[in-house]
Coordinates of C-alpha atoms in Angstrom, one line a residue:
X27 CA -19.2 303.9 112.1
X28 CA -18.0 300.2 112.7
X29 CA -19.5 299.9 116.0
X30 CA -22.9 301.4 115.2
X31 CA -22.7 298.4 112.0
X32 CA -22.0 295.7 114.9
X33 CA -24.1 297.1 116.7
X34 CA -27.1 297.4 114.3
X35 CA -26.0 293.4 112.9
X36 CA -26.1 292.5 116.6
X37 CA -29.5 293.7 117.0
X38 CA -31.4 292.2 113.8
X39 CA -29.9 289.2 113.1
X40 CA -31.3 287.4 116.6
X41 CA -34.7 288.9 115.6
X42 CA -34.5 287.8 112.3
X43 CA -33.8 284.2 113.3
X44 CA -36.7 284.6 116.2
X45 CA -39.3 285.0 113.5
X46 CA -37.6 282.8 110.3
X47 CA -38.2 278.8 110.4
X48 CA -38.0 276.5 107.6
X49 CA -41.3 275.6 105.9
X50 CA -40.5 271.6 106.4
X51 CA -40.3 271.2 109.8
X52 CA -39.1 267.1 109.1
X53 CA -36.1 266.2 110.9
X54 CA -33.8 266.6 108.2
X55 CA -34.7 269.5 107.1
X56 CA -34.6 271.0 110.9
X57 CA -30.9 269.7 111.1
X58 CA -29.7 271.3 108.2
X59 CA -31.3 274.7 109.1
X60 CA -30.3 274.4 112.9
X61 CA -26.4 273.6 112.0
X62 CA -26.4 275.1 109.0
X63 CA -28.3 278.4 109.4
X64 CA -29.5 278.9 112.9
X65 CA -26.5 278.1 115.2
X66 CA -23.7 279.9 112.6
X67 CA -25.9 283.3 112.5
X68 CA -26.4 283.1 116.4
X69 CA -22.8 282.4 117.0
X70 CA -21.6 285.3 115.0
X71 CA -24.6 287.8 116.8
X72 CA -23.0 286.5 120.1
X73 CA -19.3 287.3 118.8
X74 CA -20.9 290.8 117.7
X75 CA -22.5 291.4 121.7
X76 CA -19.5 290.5 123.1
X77 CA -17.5 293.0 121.3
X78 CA -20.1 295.6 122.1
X79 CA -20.0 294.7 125.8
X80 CA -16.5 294.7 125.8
X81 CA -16.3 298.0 123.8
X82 CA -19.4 299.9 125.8
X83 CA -18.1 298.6 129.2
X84 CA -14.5 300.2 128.7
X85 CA -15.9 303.5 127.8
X86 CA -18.8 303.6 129.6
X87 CA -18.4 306.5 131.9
X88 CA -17.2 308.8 128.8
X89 CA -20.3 308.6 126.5
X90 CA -22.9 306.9 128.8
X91 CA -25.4 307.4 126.3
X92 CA -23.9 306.1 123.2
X93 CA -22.7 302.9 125.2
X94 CA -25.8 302.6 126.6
X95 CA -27.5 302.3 123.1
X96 CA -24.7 300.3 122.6
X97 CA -25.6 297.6 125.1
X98 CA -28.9 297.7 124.7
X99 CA -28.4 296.4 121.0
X100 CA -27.4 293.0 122.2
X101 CA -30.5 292.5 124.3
X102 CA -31.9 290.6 121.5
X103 CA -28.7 288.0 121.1
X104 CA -29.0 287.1 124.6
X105 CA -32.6 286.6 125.0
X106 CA -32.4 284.6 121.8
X107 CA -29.1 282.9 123.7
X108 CA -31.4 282.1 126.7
X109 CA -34.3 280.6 124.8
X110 CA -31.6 278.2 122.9
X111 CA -30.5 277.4 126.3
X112 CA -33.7 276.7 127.7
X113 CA -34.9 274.7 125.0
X114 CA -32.3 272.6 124.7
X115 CA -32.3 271.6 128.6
X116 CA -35.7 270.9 127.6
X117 CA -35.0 269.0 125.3
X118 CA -32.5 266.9 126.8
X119 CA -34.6 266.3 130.0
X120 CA -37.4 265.2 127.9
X121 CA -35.3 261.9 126.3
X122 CA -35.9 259.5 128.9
X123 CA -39.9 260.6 129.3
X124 CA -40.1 260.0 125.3
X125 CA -39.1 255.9 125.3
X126 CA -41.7 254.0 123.6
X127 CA -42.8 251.4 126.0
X128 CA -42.1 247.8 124.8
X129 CA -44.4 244.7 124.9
X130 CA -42.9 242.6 127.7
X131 CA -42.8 239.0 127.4
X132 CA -44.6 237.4 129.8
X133 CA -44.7 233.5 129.2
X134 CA -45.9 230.6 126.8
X135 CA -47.8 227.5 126.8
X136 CA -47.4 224.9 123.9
X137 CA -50.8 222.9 123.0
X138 CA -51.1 220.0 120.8
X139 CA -54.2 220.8 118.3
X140 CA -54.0 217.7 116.2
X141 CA -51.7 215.4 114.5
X142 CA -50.4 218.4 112.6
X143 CA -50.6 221.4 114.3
X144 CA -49.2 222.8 117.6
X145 CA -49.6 226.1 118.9
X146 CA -47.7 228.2 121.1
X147 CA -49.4 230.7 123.1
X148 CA -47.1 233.5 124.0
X149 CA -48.0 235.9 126.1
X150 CA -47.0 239.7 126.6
X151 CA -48.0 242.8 128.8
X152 CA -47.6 246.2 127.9
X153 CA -46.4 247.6 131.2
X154 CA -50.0 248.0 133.3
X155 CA -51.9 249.1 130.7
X156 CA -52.7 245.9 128.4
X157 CA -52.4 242.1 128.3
X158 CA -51.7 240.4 124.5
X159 CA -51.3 236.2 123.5
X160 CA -50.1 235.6 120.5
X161 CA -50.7 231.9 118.8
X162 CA -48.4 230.8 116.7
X163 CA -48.2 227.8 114.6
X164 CA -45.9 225.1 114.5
X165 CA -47.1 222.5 112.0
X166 CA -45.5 219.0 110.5
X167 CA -46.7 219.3 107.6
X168 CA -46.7 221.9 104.0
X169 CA -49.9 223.3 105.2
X170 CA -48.9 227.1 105.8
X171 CA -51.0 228.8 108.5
X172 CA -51.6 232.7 108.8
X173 CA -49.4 234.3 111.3
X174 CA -50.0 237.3 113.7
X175 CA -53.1 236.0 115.4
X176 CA -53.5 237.4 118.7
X177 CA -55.9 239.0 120.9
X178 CA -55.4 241.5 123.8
X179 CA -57.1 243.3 126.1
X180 CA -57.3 246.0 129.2
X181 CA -54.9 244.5 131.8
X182 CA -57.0 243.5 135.1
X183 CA -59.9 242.2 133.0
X184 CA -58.3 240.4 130.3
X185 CA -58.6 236.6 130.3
X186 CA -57.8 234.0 128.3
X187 CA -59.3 230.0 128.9
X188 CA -59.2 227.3 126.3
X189 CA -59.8 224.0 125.8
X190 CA -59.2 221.3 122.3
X191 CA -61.8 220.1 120.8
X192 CA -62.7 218.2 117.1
X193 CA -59.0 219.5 115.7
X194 CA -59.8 223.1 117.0
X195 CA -58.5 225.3 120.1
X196 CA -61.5 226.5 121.6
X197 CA -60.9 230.2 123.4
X198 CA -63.0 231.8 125.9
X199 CA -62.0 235.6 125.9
X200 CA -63.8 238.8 127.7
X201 CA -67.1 240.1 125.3
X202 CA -65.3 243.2 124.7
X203 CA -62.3 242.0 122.8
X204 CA -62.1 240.3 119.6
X205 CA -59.3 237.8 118.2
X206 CA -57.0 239.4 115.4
X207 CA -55.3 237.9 112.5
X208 CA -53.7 238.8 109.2
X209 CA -55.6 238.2 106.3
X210 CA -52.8 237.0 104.4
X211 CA -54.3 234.4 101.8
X212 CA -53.1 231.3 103.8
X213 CA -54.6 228.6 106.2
X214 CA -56.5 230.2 109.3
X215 CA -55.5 228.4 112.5
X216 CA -58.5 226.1 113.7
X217 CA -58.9 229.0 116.7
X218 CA -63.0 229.2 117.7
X219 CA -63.7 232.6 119.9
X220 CA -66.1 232.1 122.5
X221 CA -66.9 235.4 124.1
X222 CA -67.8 235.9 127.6
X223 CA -69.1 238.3 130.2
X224 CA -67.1 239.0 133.6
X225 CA -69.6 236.8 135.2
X226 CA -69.8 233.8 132.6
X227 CA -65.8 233.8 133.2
X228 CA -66.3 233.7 136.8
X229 CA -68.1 229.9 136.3
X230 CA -64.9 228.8 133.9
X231 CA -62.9 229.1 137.5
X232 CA -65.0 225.9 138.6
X233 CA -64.2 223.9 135.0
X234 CA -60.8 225.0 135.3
X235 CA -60.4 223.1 138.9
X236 CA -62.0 220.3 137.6
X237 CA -59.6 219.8 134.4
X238 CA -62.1 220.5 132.3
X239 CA -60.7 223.7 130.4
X240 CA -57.5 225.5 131.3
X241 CA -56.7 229.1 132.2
X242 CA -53.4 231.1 130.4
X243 CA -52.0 231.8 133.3
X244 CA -49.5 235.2 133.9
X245 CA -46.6 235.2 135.9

């Protein structure tokens, strides 16, 4: 009657845990039902197989039907077996596709505003997809300006020309993108957006060669 128990725990318990899952699927709670629910009841169903293989294969030829029924009963374990298997190679081969891409720094340029106020434009790409400058205030006096001002765009069209003018940095960006800052309560940096189309930028080439305004340039 012992075997026919094994046998019959063999059998259920891998279906059991095939159609049971924990309501809160965070990671914490997966971790504490994977180690300590999932992989303790799977490890005992494979013990039970085993000793049914072993059991069924020894005595096979004298009760072929009884062992067959007997092997049979831990089909379920080691299809449940394979799936863990399978999932976890998954898994595993998954890790390197799932980085999160990093914004790559790209290079800077300092400008003198006024008196007070420098900026530093830093630049970043985000591998080939997008283009970001950053401006960030350096100032010599208590006046505190707003941080996180940047704008970014698509990475072939993005472009980025300024110029300084009456205490201001004057920037000439694509139509398309706006400049972003946080809305923090403090100074905003003297930063004027001048929007332009594809083929308005196209004339700032001539102005740039002439000194006239200057280009961010990317490495």
């Amino acid at each position: 009657m012992a075997i026919y128990l094994i046998s019959l725990l063999a059998f259920l318990i891998p279906i059991y845990l095939f159609f049971t899952s924990p309501t809160d699927r965070d990671d914490g709670s997966m971790l504490a039902y994977n180690f300590l629910f999932f992989f303790p009841l799977l490890i005992l169903a494979i013990i039970l197989s085993i000793i049914l293989l072993i059991f069924s294969l020894k005595s096979f030829n004298k009760n072929k039907f009884k062992n067959s029924v007997l092997v049979i009963s831990t089909f379920p374990t080691l299809f449940l077996l394979a799936l863990t298997i399978l999932n976890i190679i998954s898994l595993s081969g998954n890790d390197s596709g799932n980085k999160i891409p990093v914004e790559v720094l790209n290079r800077y340029e300092k400008v003198r505003v006024n008196k007070n106020l420098n900026i530093t434009m830093t630049g970043y790409t985000y591998e080939k997809l997008r283009k970001k400058i950053e401006f960030i205030p350096e100032t010599s006096n208590k006046i505190k300006y707003t941080t996180n001002n940047f704008c970014q765009g698509n990475f072939s069209t993005f472009f980025l020309y300024y110029k300084i003018k009456n205490d201001s940095i004057y920037i000439y960006i694509p139509d398309n993108e706006p400049l972003y800052y946080v809305n923090d309560r403090l100074k905003k940096l003297p930063i004027k957006t001048i929007k332009l189309s594809a083929v308005k930028k196209d004339s700032l080439d001539l102005l740039t060669k002439k000194g006239f305004i200057k280009k961010f340039l990317w490495k």
